[in-house]
Amino acid sequence: MGKKRTYGGIQPGVKWGPFTMRLPGVHVAISWPEAIQGAFLSLATGGALAPLMMQFFEVPFEVAWSILTIQLFWVWSQTVLFGDAYAAGWITPALPLILVFLGGVSPGSEAVQAMIAITLVVSFLFIFFAITGLGQKFNQLVPGPLKAGIILGAAIAAFMSEINRVQTLPFTLITSWIVVLVLMFSIPFGRLPNTKAKVLMASNAMLISFIVAGIVGTFAGELTFSIEWGFFIPQFGELLATVSPWGVGMPSWSLILSAVPISLMIYVLVFGDLLVADSLLKEASKSRQDEKVDVNHTRTHWALAIRNVGQMFTGGVLIPLHGPMWTGIQVFIMERYKSGRKALDSIYSGTISWYLLSLPSAGIYYRYHQLVFTIVTIRVFIANYRAHRPVITSCSISYVIINRVCLCLCCDVDGK
């Protein structure tokens, strides 16, 4: 059981500095549908990063998996230790940019130092915007039409980056999309009587979509499974010696300076994520007058800096950096949250419970979440569109162009 809050108040927790710690089962109630699904999906997405780190950092699977084990703590800390209402994740849109940058250096220790350079510069930007308060001020000063344009542009960019990959796993991915969109956004499904079966399906929409997609993908010959039982022992010693500043040292100033342009691009992507996150929370708050969600971008910037620096020194550098929000999970939790207190007593019940458990699962989430992200951001955009149609349209086109140009510039710089 979590602590009860006053109607319309902020969920109780332990204040420390600008942060608020909320422990599951103590300050917030545990939501088992989120915990169970998070157990199967959190490490699944992490598993998708393991081959990248093995390729660029030239480390064995055990070391790559050790990095991912530690990153789960730093992801969870965003909501448990620091008090943000976001389901934290990575800066996923920055992945193509980072891979291009790392491709310009030799694999191994040089690539690790290049990633350290990116981490240092991006963390410095987070700290700068936190100290000056500009992170909070920028969000307040950005006009509504510009925000809506950025949100729609992000949706279009995400969809453009993923639609061509459907041909890789057509039956598997399309099946997962259909199932989750029906269970989460279908109007006919929403109008059905609220039976126990419907509530169970809606609260476990993502897990059901993975199970159905796994079955369809297996019969279609797109997926194969090789399951082995055993215990995994994290290789912390080798990890610190090969992928952290303790082992490979700090990068040169020239390498750090070369990481500045891509780091500025990454911060722009983070700013876009924060706009989407705030729009989702604002939309959900209309249905939940019983709770005031504390949104503080200065606190978020501090948390992002601590998470990335903490990851670098305790678990090695992470591709593609810690970010404010795992969009697909945030969307899922928001939909559950809007259903009322019986579904989720507090927004923190969803975000904290999601990372409570972590077990390996199938790994098709990354591409699937881009479609969910597109659907929801377009829905948020529509609410702002009619009043500012010309401005929003131009902003959306500009965001998509900038997104493409940034990637092309990185590719051109590295000669690829």
Coordinates of C-alpha atoms in Angstrom, one line a residue:
M1 CA 0.0 0.0 0.0
G2 CA 1.2 3.5 -0.8
K3 CA 0.7 6.6 1.2
K4 CA -2.6 8.4 0.6
R5 CA -2.5 11.9 -0.8
T6 CA -5.0 14.7 -0.4
Y7 CA -7.4 15.2 -3.3
G8 CA -5.7 17.3 -5.9
G9 CA -2.4 17.1 -4.1
I10 CA 1.1 15.7 -5.0
Q11 CA 1.9 12.1 -4.2
P12 CA 3.8 12.0 -0.9
G13 CA 7.5 11.1 -0.8
V14 CA 10.8 12.0 0.8
K15 CA 12.3 15.3 -0.2
W16 CA 16.0 15.6 -0.7
G17 CA 17.3 18.8 -2.3
P18 CA 15.3 19.5 -5.5
F19 CA 14.3 15.8 -5.7
T20 CA 11.6 13.6 -4.2
M21 CA 12.2 9.9 -3.5
R22 CA 9.2 7.6 -3.7
L23 CA 9.6 3.9 -2.8
P24 CA 7.3 1.2 -4.2
G25 CA 5.0 -0.2 -1.6
V26 CA 5.9 2.6 0.8
H27 CA 5.0 5.9 -0.9
V28 CA 3.2 4.5 -3.9
A29 CA 1.2 1.4 -4.5
I30 CA 2.6 -1.3 -6.7
S31 CA 0.7 -1.9 -9.9
W32 CA 1.3 -5.5 -10.8
P33 CA 0.1 -5.3 -14.5
E34 CA 2.9 -2.7 -15.1
A35 CA 5.4 -4.6 -13.0
I36 CA 4.8 -7.9 -14.9
Q37 CA 4.9 -6.4 -18.3
G38 CA 8.0 -4.3 -17.4
A39 CA 9.7 -7.5 -16.2
F40 CA 9.4 -9.0 -19.7
L41 CA 10.0 -5.9 -21.8
S42 CA 12.7 -3.8 -20.0
L43 CA 15.6 -6.1 -20.5
A44 CA 14.2 -7.2 -23.9
T45 CA 14.9 -3.7 -25.3
G46 CA 18.2 -3.6 -23.5
G47 CA 19.1 -6.8 -25.3
A48 CA 18.7 -5.0 -28.6
L49 CA 21.6 -2.7 -27.6
A50 CA 24.0 -5.5 -26.6
P51 CA 25.1 -6.3 -30.2
L52 CA 25.9 -2.6 -30.8
M53 CA 28.2 -2.3 -27.8
M54 CA 29.8 -5.6 -28.7
Q55 CA 30.5 -4.3 -32.2
F56 CA 31.7 -0.8 -31.4
F57 CA 33.4 -1.4 -28.0
E58 CA 34.7 -4.9 -28.9
V59 CA 33.5 -6.5 -25.6
P60 CA 32.0 -9.9 -25.1
F61 CA 28.3 -10.5 -24.5
E62 CA 28.8 -10.8 -20.8
V63 CA 30.3 -7.3 -20.5
A64 CA 27.6 -5.8 -22.8
W65 CA 24.9 -7.4 -20.7
S66 CA 26.5 -6.1 -17.5
I67 CA 26.3 -2.6 -18.9
L68 CA 22.6 -3.1 -19.5
T69 CA 22.1 -4.5 -16.0
I70 CA 23.4 -1.4 -14.4
Q71 CA 21.6 1.0 -16.8
L72 CA 18.3 -0.4 -15.4
F73 CA 19.1 1.1 -12.0
W74 CA 19.8 4.5 -13.5
V75 CA 16.7 4.4 -15.7
W76 CA 14.6 3.5 -12.6
S77 CA 16.3 6.3 -10.6
Q78 CA 14.6 8.9 -12.7
T79 CA 11.2 8.3 -11.1
V80 CA 12.2 6.5 -7.8
L81 CA 15.1 8.7 -6.6
F82 CA 14.6 12.0 -8.4
G83 CA 10.8 12.2 -8.5
D84 CA 10.0 12.7 -12.2
A85 CA 6.6 11.4 -13.5
Y86 CA 8.2 10.2 -16.7
A87 CA 8.7 6.5 -17.6
A88 CA 12.4 7.1 -18.2
G89 CA 14.3 5.6 -21.1
W90 CA 17.1 6.5 -23.5
I91 CA 17.6 9.2 -26.1
T92 CA 16.4 6.8 -28.8
P93 CA 16.2 9.3 -31.6
A94 CA 19.9 10.1 -31.1
L95 CA 20.9 6.5 -31.9
P96 CA 21.6 7.0 -35.6
L97 CA 23.7 10.1 -34.9
I98 CA 25.7 8.4 -32.3
L99 CA 26.4 5.3 -34.4
V100 CA 27.6 7.6 -37.3
F101 CA 29.9 9.4 -34.8
L102 CA 31.3 6.2 -33.4
G103 CA 31.8 4.8 -36.9
G104 CA 34.4 7.5 -37.5
V105 CA 36.8 6.1 -34.9
S106 CA 38.4 2.6 -34.5
P107 CA 36.3 0.0 -32.6
G108 CA 37.4 -0.7 -29.0
S109 CA 39.0 1.8 -26.6
E110 CA 38.8 4.7 -29.1
A111 CA 35.1 4.2 -29.6
V112 CA 34.6 4.0 -25.8
Q113 CA 36.5 7.3 -25.4
A114 CA 34.4 8.8 -28.2
M115 CA 31.2 7.8 -26.3
I116 CA 32.7 9.2 -23.1
A117 CA 33.2 12.5 -24.9
I118 CA 29.6 12.6 -26.0
T119 CA 28.4 11.7 -22.5
L120 CA 30.5 14.5 -21.0
V121 CA 29.4 17.2 -23.3
V122 CA 25.7 16.2 -23.2
S123 CA 25.8 16.0 -19.4
F124 CA 27.5 19.4 -19.3
L125 CA 24.6 20.8 -21.3
F126 CA 22.1 19.3 -18.9
I127 CA 24.0 20.8 -16.0
F128 CA 24.2 24.2 -17.7
F129 CA 20.5 24.3 -18.4
A130 CA 19.7 23.2 -14.9
I131 CA 22.0 25.8 -13.1
T132 CA 20.7 28.6 -15.3
G133 CA 17.1 27.5 -15.2
L134 CA 16.9 27.9 -18.9
G135 CA 15.6 24.3 -19.3
Q136 CA 12.4 25.3 -17.5
K137 CA 12.3 28.8 -19.1
F138 CA 12.6 27.6 -22.6
N139 CA 9.7 25.3 -22.2
Q140 CA 7.5 28.1 -20.8
L141 CA 8.6 30.5 -23.5
V142 CA 8.0 28.3 -26.5
P143 CA 4.7 29.2 -28.1
G144 CA 1.9 26.6 -28.3
P145 CA 2.0 26.5 -32.1
L146 CA 5.7 25.8 -32.2
K147 CA 5.3 23.1 -29.6
A148 CA 2.6 21.4 -31.6
G149 CA 4.7 21.7 -34.8
I150 CA 7.7 20.0 -33.0
I151 CA 5.4 17.3 -31.7
L152 CA 4.0 16.5 -35.1
G153 CA 7.4 16.7 -36.7
A154 CA 8.8 14.2 -34.2
A155 CA 5.9 11.9 -35.1
I156 CA 6.6 12.1 -38.8
A157 CA 10.3 11.7 -38.3
A158 CA 9.8 8.6 -36.1
F159 CA 7.4 7.1 -38.6
M160 CA 9.7 7.8 -41.6
S161 CA 12.6 6.2 -39.8
E162 CA 10.7 2.9 -39.1
I163 CA 8.2 2.3 -41.9
N164 CA 10.9 0.9 -44.3
R165 CA 11.9 -1.7 -41.7
V166 CA 8.5 -3.4 -41.8
Q167 CA 9.8 -5.6 -44.6
T168 CA 12.2 -7.2 -42.2
L169 CA 9.5 -8.7 -40.0
P170 CA 6.2 -7.9 -41.7
F171 CA 3.9 -10.4 -40.1
T172 CA 5.4 -10.0 -36.6
L173 CA 5.6 -6.3 -36.4
I174 CA 2.2 -5.6 -38.1
T175 CA 0.5 -8.1 -35.8
S176 CA 2.0 -6.5 -32.7
W177 CA 0.9 -3.0 -33.9
I178 CA -2.7 -4.1 -34.7
V179 CA -3.1 -5.9 -31.3
V180 CA -1.8 -3.0 -29.2
L181 CA -3.6 -0.3 -31.1
V182 CA -6.9 -2.1 -30.8
L183 CA -6.5 -2.7 -27.1
M184 CA -5.3 0.8 -26.3
F185 CA -6.9 3.1 -28.8
S186 CA -9.9 1.3 -30.5
I187 CA -13.2 3.2 -30.0
P188 CA -15.3 0.0 -30.5
F189 CA -13.2 -1.9 -28.0
G190 CA -13.5 1.0 -25.5
R191 CA -17.3 0.9 -25.8
L192 CA -17.5 -2.8 -24.8
P193 CA -18.8 -3.5 -21.3
N194 CA -16.1 -3.4 -18.6
T195 CA -15.9 -7.1 -17.9
K196 CA -13.0 -8.7 -16.1
A197 CA -11.7 -10.0 -19.4
K198 CA -11.7 -6.6 -21.0
V199 CA -10.0 -5.0 -18.1
L200 CA -7.4 -7.7 -18.0
M201 CA -6.7 -7.4 -21.7
A202 CA -6.5 -3.6 -21.6
S203 CA -4.2 -3.5 -18.6
N204 CA -1.8 -6.0 -20.3
A205 CA -2.1 -4.7 -23.9
M206 CA 1.6 -4.7 -24.5
L207 CA 2.3 -8.1 -23.2
I208 CA -0.6 -9.6 -25.2
S209 CA 0.7 -7.9 -28.3
F210 CA 4.1 -9.5 -27.8
I211 CA 2.7 -13.0 -27.2
V212 CA 0.4 -12.9 -30.3
A213 CA 3.2 -11.4 -32.4
G214 CA 5.6 -14.1 -31.2
I215 CA 3.2 -16.8 -32.2
V216 CA 2.5 -15.3 -35.6
G217 CA 6.1 -14.6 -36.2
T218 CA 7.1 -18.2 -35.4
F219 CA 4.5 -19.7 -37.7
A220 CA 5.5 -17.2 -40.5
G221 CA 9.1 -18.3 -40.1
E222 CA 10.3 -14.8 -39.1
L223 CA 11.3 -15.7 -35.5
T224 CA 13.2 -18.5 -34.0
F225 CA 13.9 -19.1 -30.4
S226 CA 16.9 -20.6 -28.6
I227 CA 16.3 -20.7 -24.9
E228 CA 19.0 -21.7 -22.4
W229 CA 18.6 -21.8 -18.6
G230 CA 21.4 -20.5 -16.3
F231 CA 22.6 -17.8 -14.0
F232 CA 24.2 -14.6 -15.3
I233 CA 27.0 -13.1 -13.2
P234 CA 27.7 -9.5 -14.1
Q235 CA 31.3 -8.9 -15.1
F236 CA 31.9 -5.7 -13.2
G237 CA 35.7 -5.9 -13.1
E238 CA 36.1 -6.4 -16.8
L239 CA 33.3 -3.8 -17.4
L240 CA 35.1 -1.0 -15.5
A241 CA 38.4 -1.9 -17.2
T242 CA 37.1 -1.8 -20.8
V243 CA 34.2 0.6 -21.1
S244 CA 34.6 3.2 -18.3
P245 CA 36.9 6.2 -17.7
W246 CA 38.5 4.1 -14.9
G247 CA 40.0 1.7 -17.5
V248 CA 40.4 3.6 -20.7
G249 CA 40.9 7.1 -19.3
M250 CA 39.4 10.4 -20.3
P251 CA 39.2 11.5 -24.0
S252 CA 41.5 14.2 -25.4
W253 CA 40.2 17.8 -25.6
S254 CA 40.2 17.5 -29.4
L255 CA 37.8 14.5 -29.2
I256 CA 35.6 16.3 -26.7
L257 CA 35.4 19.4 -28.9
S258 CA 34.6 17.2 -31.9
A259 CA 31.6 15.8 -29.9
V260 CA 30.1 19.3 -29.3
P261 CA 28.0 19.5 -32.6
I262 CA 26.4 16.1 -32.2
S263 CA 25.8 16.8 -28.5
L264 CA 23.9 20.0 -29.4
M265 CA 21.8 18.0 -31.8
I266 CA 21.1 15.4 -29.1
Y267 CA 20.0 18.1 -26.7
V268 CA 17.5 19.4 -29.3
L269 CA 16.1 15.8 -29.5
V270 CA 15.8 15.7 -25.7
F271 CA 13.9 19.0 -25.7
G272 CA 11.5 17.5 -28.2
D273 CA 11.0 14.5 -25.9
L274 CA 10.2 16.8 -23.0
L275 CA 7.6 18.6 -25.1
V276 CA 5.9 15.4 -25.9
A277 CA 6.0 14.2 -22.3
D278 CA 4.5 17.4 -21.0
S279 CA 1.7 17.2 -23.6
L280 CA 0.9 13.6 -22.6
L281 CA 0.8 14.6 -18.9
K282 CA -1.3 17.7 -19.6
E283 CA -3.8 15.6 -21.6
A284 CA -4.0 13.0 -18.9
S285 CA -4.4 15.5 -16.1
K286 CA -7.8 16.6 -17.5
S287 CA -9.1 13.1 -16.6
R288 CA -7.4 13.0 -13.2
Q289 CA -8.2 16.0 -11.1
D290 CA -7.4 13.9 -7.9
E291 CA -3.6 14.3 -8.4
K292 CA -1.3 17.1 -9.2
V293 CA 1.7 15.9 -11.1
D294 CA 4.8 17.8 -10.2
V295 CA 6.6 18.7 -13.5
N296 CA 10.0 20.5 -13.1
H297 CA 12.3 20.7 -16.0
T298 CA 15.2 22.0 -13.9
R299 CA 15.0 18.9 -11.7
T300 CA 14.7 16.7 -14.9
H301 CA 17.9 18.3 -16.3
W302 CA 19.8 17.6 -13.0
A303 CA 18.5 14.0 -13.0
L304 CA 19.6 13.4 -16.6
A305 CA 23.1 14.7 -15.9
I306 CA 23.4 12.5 -12.8
R307 CA 22.1 9.4 -14.6
N308 CA 24.5 9.7 -17.5
V309 CA 27.5 10.5 -15.4
G310 CA 26.6 7.9 -12.9
Q311 CA 26.2 5.3 -15.6
M312 CA 29.6 6.2 -17.1
F313 CA 31.5 5.8 -13.8
T314 CA 29.5 2.8 -12.4
G315 CA 28.5 0.8 -15.4
G316 CA 30.4 2.1 -18.4
V317 CA 29.2 4.3 -21.2
L318 CA 25.8 3.5 -22.7
I319 CA 24.7 3.7 -26.3
P320 CA 22.5 5.9 -26.9
L321 CA 22.6 7.8 -23.5
H322 CA 19.9 8.1 -20.8
G323 CA 16.9 10.2 -21.8
P324 CA 13.8 11.6 -20.1
M325 CA 11.2 9.3 -21.5
W326 CA 10.5 5.9 -22.9
T327 CA 7.7 7.1 -25.2
G328 CA 5.8 3.9 -25.8
I329 CA 5.7 3.0 -22.1
Q330 CA 4.7 6.5 -21.1
V331 CA 1.8 6.4 -23.6
F332 CA 0.7 3.0 -22.2
I333 CA 0.9 4.2 -18.6
M334 CA -1.0 7.5 -19.5
E335 CA -3.8 5.5 -21.0
R336 CA -4.1 3.4 -17.9
Y337 CA -3.8 6.4 -15.7
K338 CA -6.7 8.2 -17.5
S339 CA -8.9 5.2 -16.7
G340 CA -9.1 6.3 -13.0
R341 CA -7.7 5.5 -9.6
K342 CA -8.8 1.9 -9.7
A343 CA -6.5 1.3 -12.6
L344 CA -3.6 3.5 -11.3
D345 CA -3.9 5.3 -8.0
S346 CA -1.0 7.6 -8.9
I347 CA 1.0 8.3 -12.0
Y348 CA 4.0 7.1 -10.0
S349 CA 2.4 3.7 -9.4
G350 CA 2.8 3.1 -13.1
T351 CA 6.2 4.6 -13.8
I352 CA 7.8 3.1 -10.7
S353 CA 6.2 -0.3 -11.0
W354 CA 7.3 -0.7 -14.6
Y355 CA 10.9 -1.1 -13.7
L356 CA 10.4 -3.0 -10.5
L357 CA 11.2 -6.3 -12.1
S358 CA 13.4 -7.0 -15.1
L359 CA 13.4 -10.4 -16.9
P360 CA 14.6 -11.2 -20.5
S361 CA 11.9 -11.4 -23.1
A362 CA 11.4 -11.1 -26.9
G363 CA 13.1 -8.1 -28.5
I364 CA 10.8 -6.4 -31.0
Y365 CA 9.7 -3.4 -29.0
Y366 CA 11.9 -0.7 -30.4
R367 CA 10.3 -0.6 -33.8
Y368 CA 6.9 -1.2 -32.5
H369 CA 7.0 1.7 -30.1
Q370 CA 7.8 4.2 -32.9
L371 CA 4.3 3.5 -34.3
V372 CA 2.6 4.0 -30.9
F373 CA 4.7 7.2 -30.6
T374 CA 3.4 8.4 -34.0
I375 CA -0.2 7.7 -33.2
V376 CA -0.2 9.5 -29.9
T377 CA 1.8 12.5 -30.9
I378 CA -0.5 13.1 -33.9
R379 CA -3.5 12.9 -31.5
V380 CA -1.9 15.5 -29.2
F381 CA -1.1 17.7 -32.3
I382 CA -4.7 17.6 -33.5
A383 CA -5.9 19.2 -30.3
N384 CA -3.7 22.3 -31.1
Y385 CA -4.0 22.3 -34.9
R386 CA -7.1 24.3 -35.8
A387 CA -6.2 27.5 -34.1
H388 CA -2.7 27.8 -35.4
R389 CA -2.7 25.8 -38.7
P390 CA -0.2 27.7 -40.9
V391 CA 2.4 28.1 -38.1
I392 CA 2.2 24.5 -37.0
T393 CA 2.5 23.2 -40.5
S394 CA 5.6 25.2 -41.2
C395 CA 7.2 24.1 -37.8
S396 CA 6.4 20.5 -38.5
I397 CA 8.1 20.6 -41.9
S398 CA 11.0 22.4 -40.4
Y399 CA 11.5 19.8 -37.7
V400 CA 11.5 16.9 -40.2
I401 CA 14.0 18.7 -42.4
I402 CA 16.3 19.5 -39.5
N403 CA 16.1 15.9 -38.3
R404 CA 17.2 14.6 -41.7
V405 CA 19.8 17.3 -42.2
C406 CA 21.4 16.6 -38.8
L407 CA 21.9 13.0 -39.8
C408 CA 23.2 13.9 -43.2
L409 CA 25.7 16.4 -41.7
C410 CA 27.0 13.7 -39.3
C411 CA 27.4 11.3 -42.2
D412 CA 29.2 13.9 -44.3
V413 CA 31.6 14.8 -41.5
D414 CA 32.6 11.2 -41.1
G415 CA 32.8 10.6 -44.8
K416 CA 30.2 7.9 -44.8

